[in-house]
């Protein structure tokens, strides 16, 4: 049970809460009524606003549409007026631009091209819209006249500003590849920059708008002439430098040293004179040959002009490559890409044909020289051929994209030179073998025959062109002739490209063949001499000359490639000829040798027969000694060392034999007039022998 007091309190509390809830509910009802009233008022306002907006829209939209139509009409009017102005302007193009076109583009190319653009647009307009209009003919004529003026300006700019490249600059361009020190590239400015830009703009306009390709013919004709004249100018430079005894060089790039203002001459691609210089050194040591008959034209008499022409041609070949490269760079900026190769092909033809013609002339001259056995002229082919082969990769790169006929010109020339070179080598070997024995042409003193000196000189000159000469021999498949087996490893994919080792063996075999032919010919020539001793001296001199020449150059190493015993063989031949010569003194010493002397006892008076025999021995010795000394004094042994050696050996033999004879019979009473028979003392005999082989004594 809840106490009464607590129940009463609880009831009052509930009643208070109920009263508060009723008051809250009454407040909510009042608020809802006010909200409903406000909502009704807002709906009424919005309905009124919507009604007014609809009325406003119905009034504004027609006005807006009318304004839009007016604006469109205004735009159409403006466009129409603009089109009319544009159309009308075409009718004034001819009169507005005629003066500019008539005066030409010189000095005002930008303005001129702008006028041509206007004329072109006018032509296009009238063609599309009024093809029968007389205005079309006017602007067409004006356009053609303007195009002709641009073509004329192109020709004029190219003609006036295309200059021949000076020989000095070309030499700098060529020698730049050979300099050890790094130098700046020698730049060729074929056209001034401003002119070049004008030419480029004209060419592009003519291609794009003028529909004209004639200017490309003009371009290649002008540049072709300049290229050809530049190369010919270089050749003329060499000739003038030769005639004035000056060395062609290029002073355009100064040396760093102030005390040497001129730069060194460009390296001579050919070194034909090297062997001649070696021969001069040999002559200083008494090894040079004297006059002796040979149907080979003497190589020592080589004309300096041949060297000049050879050097000039070699430099012209290098110049062509460098100038052609430069021409292509210039052409690439001016001529459209799809016309560049054809235009370049035409551009280089004159200069290239000139080089090829000159090369064929060299081949033709070599062919004629072979017929008259002038092998010094043939040697000009070697440095040229070597240079052509070295330059061929650059040639091929420059001619890339040209016609096949153009690309094949250089290989054709190389083949011709290889063929004529191989022919020269074979004919030279045959001429060495078949050189006739002409008695009136043989050296009277038994010295070195001209055939020998010519042969050695020729072989020494081949040293500088070992690979070239080897390739010549290989190209003619001479390996079969010389019985040299061809190892597949010694050839590359190209049938004409051989390893250096194989070429060296071919050349070694060839040199041995020439030396063998020379030896056989010398043996045949030696038989012309009636005196076997002079024949021996002749062979000795020639063999000794050959051996010393081989030893003083690289020929001995080259010969040793296929003939290891060549040096020993020559020494044996030389010694054999010395012994043959010494036998010539037997007819002198036989008179006084022990085996031919009478036997007698000391102190016993000689019989008449014995005295007569001693007299005959003295007389025979004296007469033989005088005769041999008189004859052999006129003979020659150019090699001082060999001359002294032979004299000393002979002097020792004769002095020993005569000394013994004189000791035995010098004090014997075999005559009342001893001075008549004992004409010479031992030392006098030695002095007489010392004067042998000395024409000045």
PDB file of C-alpha atoms in Angstrom, residues 186-362:
ATOM      1  CA  UNK A 186      87.359  24.758 -94.078  1.00  0.00           C
ATOM      2  CA  UNK A 187      83.947  26.135 -95.021  1.00  0.00           C
ATOM      3  CA  UNK A 188      82.968  26.822 -98.621  1.00  0.00           C
ATOM      4  CA  UNK A 189      80.519  29.682 -99.121  1.00  0.00           C
ATOM      5  CA  UNK A 190      79.232  29.166-102.626  1.00  0.00           C
ATOM      6  CA  UNK A 191      76.628  31.940-102.223  1.00  0.00           C
ATOM      7  CA  UNK A 192      76.337  34.804 -99.698  1.00  0.00           C
ATOM      8  CA  UNK A 193      73.768  34.002 -97.017  1.00  0.00           C
ATOM      9  CA  UNK A 194      71.341  36.748 -98.097  1.00  0.00           C
ATOM     10  CA  UNK A 195      71.541  35.654-101.725  1.00  0.00           C
ATOM     11  CA  UNK A 196      71.107  32.021-100.733  1.00  0.00           C
ATOM     12  CA  UNK A 197      67.904  32.828 -98.863  1.00  0.00           C
ATOM     13  CA  UNK A 198      66.526  34.738-101.879  1.00  0.00           C
ATOM     14  CA  UNK A 199      67.408  31.843-104.182  1.00  0.00           C
ATOM     15  CA  UNK A 200      65.705  29.371-101.846  1.00  0.00           C
ATOM     16  CA  UNK A 201      62.516  31.487-101.693  1.00  0.00           C
ATOM     17  CA  UNK A 202      62.395  31.872-105.475  1.00  0.00           C
ATOM     18  CA  UNK A 203      62.944  28.148-106.046  1.00  0.00           C
ATOM     19  CA  UNK A 204      60.206  27.210-103.593  1.00  0.00           C
ATOM     20  CA  UNK A 205      57.797  29.686-105.183  1.00  0.00           C
ATOM     21  CA  UNK A 206      58.554  28.402-108.672  1.00  0.00           C
ATOM     22  CA  UNK A 207      57.924  24.823-107.572  1.00  0.00           C
ATOM     23  CA  UNK A 208      54.806  25.506-105.505  1.00  0.00           C
ATOM     24  CA  UNK A 209      53.083  28.255-107.499  1.00  0.00           C
ATOM     25  CA  UNK A 210      54.942  28.573-110.780  1.00  0.00           C
ATOM     26  CA  UNK A 211      54.653  24.887-111.651  1.00  0.00           C
ATOM     27  CA  UNK A 212      58.070  25.309-113.228  1.00  0.00           C
ATOM     28  CA  UNK A 213      61.109  23.012-113.225  1.00  0.00           C
ATOM     29  CA  UNK A 214      63.204  24.831-115.819  1.00  0.00           C
ATOM     30  CA  UNK A 215      65.056  26.685-113.067  1.00  0.00           C
ATOM     31  CA  UNK A 216      66.558  23.336-111.993  1.00  0.00           C
ATOM     32  CA  UNK A 217      68.228  23.074-115.389  1.00  0.00           C
ATOM     33  CA  UNK A 218      69.500  26.617-114.986  1.00  0.00           C
ATOM     34  CA  UNK A 219      70.798  25.734-111.535  1.00  0.00           C
ATOM     35  CA  UNK A 220      72.735  22.625-112.541  1.00  0.00           C
ATOM     36  CA  UNK A 221      74.161  24.272-115.669  1.00  0.00           C
ATOM     37  CA  UNK A 222      75.560  27.214-113.696  1.00  0.00           C
ATOM     38  CA  UNK A 223      76.835  25.133-110.778  1.00  0.00           C
ATOM     39  CA  UNK A 224      78.197  22.478-113.127  1.00  0.00           C
ATOM     40  CA  UNK A 225      80.232  25.122-114.926  1.00  0.00           C
ATOM     41  CA  UNK A 226      81.602  26.460-111.627  1.00  0.00           C
ATOM     42  CA  UNK A 227      82.516  22.975-110.411  1.00  0.00           C
ATOM     43  CA  UNK A 228      84.273  22.136-113.660  1.00  0.00           C
ATOM     44  CA  UNK A 229      86.123  25.462-113.719  1.00  0.00           C
ATOM     45  CA  UNK A 230      87.183  25.063-110.077  1.00  0.00           C
ATOM     46  CA  UNK A 231      88.807  21.688-110.773  1.00  0.00           C
ATOM     47  CA  UNK A 232      90.450  22.928-113.977  1.00  0.00           C
ATOM     48  CA  UNK A 233      91.707  25.962-112.063  1.00  0.00           C
ATOM     49  CA  UNK A 234      93.386  23.668-109.541  1.00  0.00           C
ATOM     50  CA  UNK A 235      95.082  21.757-112.335  1.00  0.00           C
ATOM     51  CA  UNK A 236      96.279  24.985-113.926  1.00  0.00           C
ATOM     52  CA  UNK A 237      97.559  26.089-110.512  1.00  0.00           C
ATOM     53  CA  UNK A 238      99.817  23.024-110.405  1.00  0.00           C
ATOM     54  CA  UNK A 239     101.125  23.697-113.902  1.00  0.00           C
ATOM     55  CA  UNK A 240     101.919  27.331-113.164  1.00  0.00           C
ATOM     56  CA  UNK A 241     103.528  26.424-109.868  1.00  0.00           C
ATOM     57  CA  UNK A 242     105.679  23.882-111.681  1.00  0.00           C
ATOM     58  CA  UNK A 243     106.741  26.330-114.393  1.00  0.00           C
ATOM     59  CA  UNK A 244     107.702  28.902-111.767  1.00  0.00           C
ATOM     60  CA  UNK A 245     109.603  26.283-109.714  1.00  0.00           C
ATOM     61  CA  UNK A 246     107.239  26.873-106.823  1.00  0.00           C
ATOM     62  CA  UNK A 247     105.670  24.150-104.715  1.00  0.00           C
ATOM     63  CA  UNK A 248     101.862  24.250-104.794  1.00  0.00           C
ATOM     64  CA  UNK A 249     100.696  24.885-101.276  1.00  0.00           C
ATOM     65  CA  UNK A 250      97.866  26.493 -99.474  1.00  0.00           C
ATOM     66  CA  UNK A 251      98.566  29.547 -97.309  1.00  0.00           C
ATOM     67  CA  UNK A 252      94.932  30.117 -96.428  1.00  0.00           C
ATOM     68  CA  UNK A 253      95.292  28.533 -92.993  1.00  0.00           C
ATOM     69  CA  UNK A 254      98.403  30.027 -91.359  1.00  0.00           C
ATOM     70  CA  UNK A 255     100.702  28.019 -89.159  1.00  0.00           C
ATOM     71  CA  UNK A 256     100.787  28.691 -85.464  1.00  0.00           C
ATOM     72  CA  UNK A 257     104.497  29.514 -85.669  1.00  0.00           C
ATOM     73  CA  UNK A 258     105.076  33.109 -86.655  1.00  0.00           C
ATOM     74  CA  UNK A 259     108.471  32.455 -88.203  1.00  0.00           C
ATOM     75  CA  UNK A 260     106.973  30.126 -90.811  1.00  0.00           C
ATOM     76  CA  UNK A 261     104.096  32.026 -92.406  1.00  0.00           C
ATOM     77  CA  UNK A 262     103.505  29.519 -95.187  1.00  0.00           C
ATOM     78  CA  UNK A 263     102.056  26.145 -94.469  1.00  0.00           C
ATOM     79  CA  UNK A 264     103.714  22.956 -95.569  1.00  0.00           C
ATOM     80  CA  UNK A 265     102.931  21.615 -99.045  1.00  0.00           C
ATOM     81  CA  UNK A 266     100.201  19.013 -99.225  1.00  0.00           C
ATOM     82  CA  UNK A 267     101.435  15.461 -99.059  1.00  0.00           C
ATOM     83  CA  UNK A 268     102.237  14.069-102.489  1.00  0.00           C
ATOM     84  CA  UNK A 269     100.067  11.003-102.944  1.00  0.00           C
ATOM     85  CA  UNK A 270     102.690   9.522-105.278  1.00  0.00           C
ATOM     86  CA  UNK A 271     106.254   8.852-104.165  1.00  0.00           C
ATOM     87  CA  UNK A 272     107.778   7.802-107.459  1.00  0.00           C
ATOM     88  CA  UNK A 273     110.944   9.815-106.843  1.00  0.00           C
ATOM     89  CA  UNK A 274     111.850   7.825-103.731  1.00  0.00           C
ATOM     90  CA  UNK A 275     113.641   5.092-105.660  1.00  0.00           C
ATOM     91  CA  UNK A 276     115.473   7.639-107.796  1.00  0.00           C
ATOM     92  CA  UNK A 277     116.760   9.288-104.647  1.00  0.00           C
ATOM     93  CA  UNK A 278     117.950   5.903-103.434  1.00  0.00           C
ATOM     94  CA  UNK A 279     119.839   5.411-106.676  1.00  0.00           C
ATOM     95  CA  UNK A 280     121.503   8.786-106.224  1.00  0.00           C
ATOM     96  CA  UNK A 281     122.695   7.611-102.822  1.00  0.00           C
ATOM     97  CA  UNK A 282     124.062   4.451-104.402  1.00  0.00           C
ATOM     98  CA  UNK A 283     125.925   6.437-107.036  1.00  0.00           C
ATOM     99  CA  UNK A 284     127.636   8.394-104.264  1.00  0.00           C
ATOM    100  CA  UNK A 285     128.973   5.069-103.011  1.00  0.00           C
ATOM    101  CA  UNK A 286     130.137   4.077-106.470  1.00  0.00           C
ATOM    102  CA  UNK A 287     127.259   1.782-107.314  1.00  0.00           C
ATOM    103  CA  UNK A 288     125.615   3.655-110.135  1.00  0.00           C
ATOM    104  CA  UNK A 289     125.726   2.254-113.587  1.00  0.00           C
ATOM    105  CA  UNK A 290     127.357   3.802-116.638  1.00  0.00           C
ATOM    106  CA  UNK A 291     126.123   3.844-120.175  1.00  0.00           C
ATOM    107  CA  UNK A 292     125.056   0.504-121.377  1.00  0.00           C
ATOM    108  CA  UNK A 293     122.702  -0.377-124.168  1.00  0.00           C
ATOM    109  CA  UNK A 294     119.096  -1.236-123.435  1.00  0.00           C
ATOM    110  CA  UNK A 295     115.914  -0.966-125.408  1.00  0.00           C
ATOM    111  CA  UNK A 296     114.263   0.290-122.192  1.00  0.00           C
ATOM    112  CA  UNK A 297     114.013   4.059-122.014  1.00  0.00           C
ATOM    113  CA  UNK A 298     116.182   5.166-119.031  1.00  0.00           C
ATOM    114  CA  UNK A 299     114.083   5.763-115.954  1.00  0.00           C
ATOM    115  CA  UNK A 300     116.557   8.318-114.612  1.00  0.00           C
ATOM    116  CA  UNK A 301     115.545  10.665-117.417  1.00  0.00           C
ATOM    117  CA  UNK A 302     112.026  10.928-116.097  1.00  0.00           C
ATOM    118  CA  UNK A 303     110.311  14.176-117.012  1.00  0.00           C
ATOM    119  CA  UNK A 304     109.308  16.387-114.091  1.00  0.00           C
ATOM    120  CA  UNK A 305     106.105  17.278-115.901  1.00  0.00           C
ATOM    121  CA  UNK A 306     104.916  13.690-115.430  1.00  0.00           C
ATOM    122  CA  UNK A 307     105.124  14.162-111.672  1.00  0.00           C
ATOM    123  CA  UNK A 308     103.289  17.481-111.933  1.00  0.00           C
ATOM    124  CA  UNK A 309     100.533  16.002-114.092  1.00  0.00           C
ATOM    125  CA  UNK A 310     100.216  13.005-111.777  1.00  0.00           C
ATOM    126  CA  UNK A 311     100.020  15.144-108.648  1.00  0.00           C
ATOM    127  CA  UNK A 312      97.603  17.509-110.346  1.00  0.00           C
ATOM    128  CA  UNK A 313      95.292  14.670-111.364  1.00  0.00           C
ATOM    129  CA  UNK A 314      95.383  13.080-107.909  1.00  0.00           C
ATOM    130  CA  UNK A 315      94.568  16.389-106.250  1.00  0.00           C
ATOM    131  CA  UNK A 316      91.804  17.040-108.784  1.00  0.00           C
ATOM    132  CA  UNK A 317      90.211  13.697-107.887  1.00  0.00           C
ATOM    133  CA  UNK A 318      90.231  14.622-104.192  1.00  0.00           C
ATOM    134  CA  UNK A 319      88.981  18.097-105.056  1.00  0.00           C
ATOM    135  CA  UNK A 320      86.061  16.635-107.009  1.00  0.00           C
ATOM    136  CA  UNK A 321      84.956  14.586-104.003  1.00  0.00           C
ATOM    137  CA  UNK A 322      85.120  17.537-101.597  1.00  0.00           C
ATOM    138  CA  UNK A 323      83.505  20.009-103.987  1.00  0.00           C
ATOM    139  CA  UNK A 324      80.790  17.542-104.997  1.00  0.00           C
ATOM    140  CA  UNK A 325      79.948  16.967-101.336  1.00  0.00           C
ATOM    141  CA  UNK A 326      79.698  20.718-100.850  1.00  0.00           C
ATOM    142  CA  UNK A 327      77.586  21.106-103.984  1.00  0.00           C
ATOM    143  CA  UNK A 328      75.104  18.532-102.740  1.00  0.00           C
ATOM    144  CA  UNK A 329      74.750  20.362 -99.438  1.00  0.00           C
ATOM    145  CA  UNK A 330      73.987  23.562-101.346  1.00  0.00           C
ATOM    146  CA  UNK A 331      71.633  21.807-103.733  1.00  0.00           C
ATOM    147  CA  UNK A 332      69.672  20.214-100.878  1.00  0.00           C
ATOM    148  CA  UNK A 333      68.607  23.670 -99.679  1.00  0.00           C
ATOM    149  CA  UNK A 334      67.529  24.910-103.108  1.00  0.00           C
ATOM    150  CA  UNK A 335      66.180  21.965-105.123  1.00  0.00           C
ATOM    151  CA  UNK A 336      63.061  19.990-104.036  1.00  0.00           C
ATOM    152  CA  UNK A 337      63.929  16.677-102.424  1.00  0.00           C
ATOM    153  CA  UNK A 338      62.454  14.439-105.135  1.00  0.00           C
ATOM    154  CA  UNK A 339      64.524  16.254-107.796  1.00  0.00           C
ATOM    155  CA  UNK A 340      67.810  16.449-105.891  1.00  0.00           C
ATOM    156  CA  UNK A 341      69.469  13.205-107.037  1.00  0.00           C
ATOM    157  CA  UNK A 342      68.669  13.769-110.708  1.00  0.00           C
ATOM    158  CA  UNK A 343      69.793  17.404-110.624  1.00  0.00           C
ATOM    159  CA  UNK A 344      72.987  16.470-108.767  1.00  0.00           C
ATOM    160  CA  UNK A 345      73.682  13.721-111.299  1.00  0.00           C
ATOM    161  CA  UNK A 346      73.450  16.265-114.113  1.00  0.00           C
ATOM    162  CA  UNK A 347      75.453  18.845-112.166  1.00  0.00           C
ATOM    163  CA  UNK A 348      78.560  16.679-111.675  1.00  0.00           C
ATOM    164  CA  UNK A 349      78.639  15.115-115.151  1.00  0.00           C
ATOM    165  CA  UNK A 350      80.974  17.606-116.853  1.00  0.00           C
ATOM    166  CA  UNK A 351      83.539  17.587-114.044  1.00  0.00           C
ATOM    167  CA  UNK A 352      83.310  13.809-113.589  1.00  0.00           C
ATOM    168  CA  UNK A 353      83.532  13.153-117.330  1.00  0.00           C
ATOM    169  CA  UNK A 354      86.570  15.436-117.474  1.00  0.00           C
ATOM    170  CA  UNK A 355      88.294  13.441-114.734  1.00  0.00           C
ATOM    171  CA  UNK A 356      87.377  10.119-116.323  1.00  0.00           C
ATOM    172  CA  UNK A 357      88.530  11.308-119.763  1.00  0.00           C
ATOM    173  CA  UNK A 358      91.832  12.455-118.337  1.00  0.00           C
ATOM    174  CA  UNK A 359      92.156   9.124-116.544  1.00  0.00           C
ATOM    175  CA  UNK A 360      91.503   7.257-119.789  1.00  0.00           C
ATOM    176  CA  UNK A 361      94.080   9.470-121.483  1.00  0.00           C
ATOM    177  CA  UNK A 362      96.556   8.397-118.822  1.00  0.00           C
TER     178      UNK A 362
END
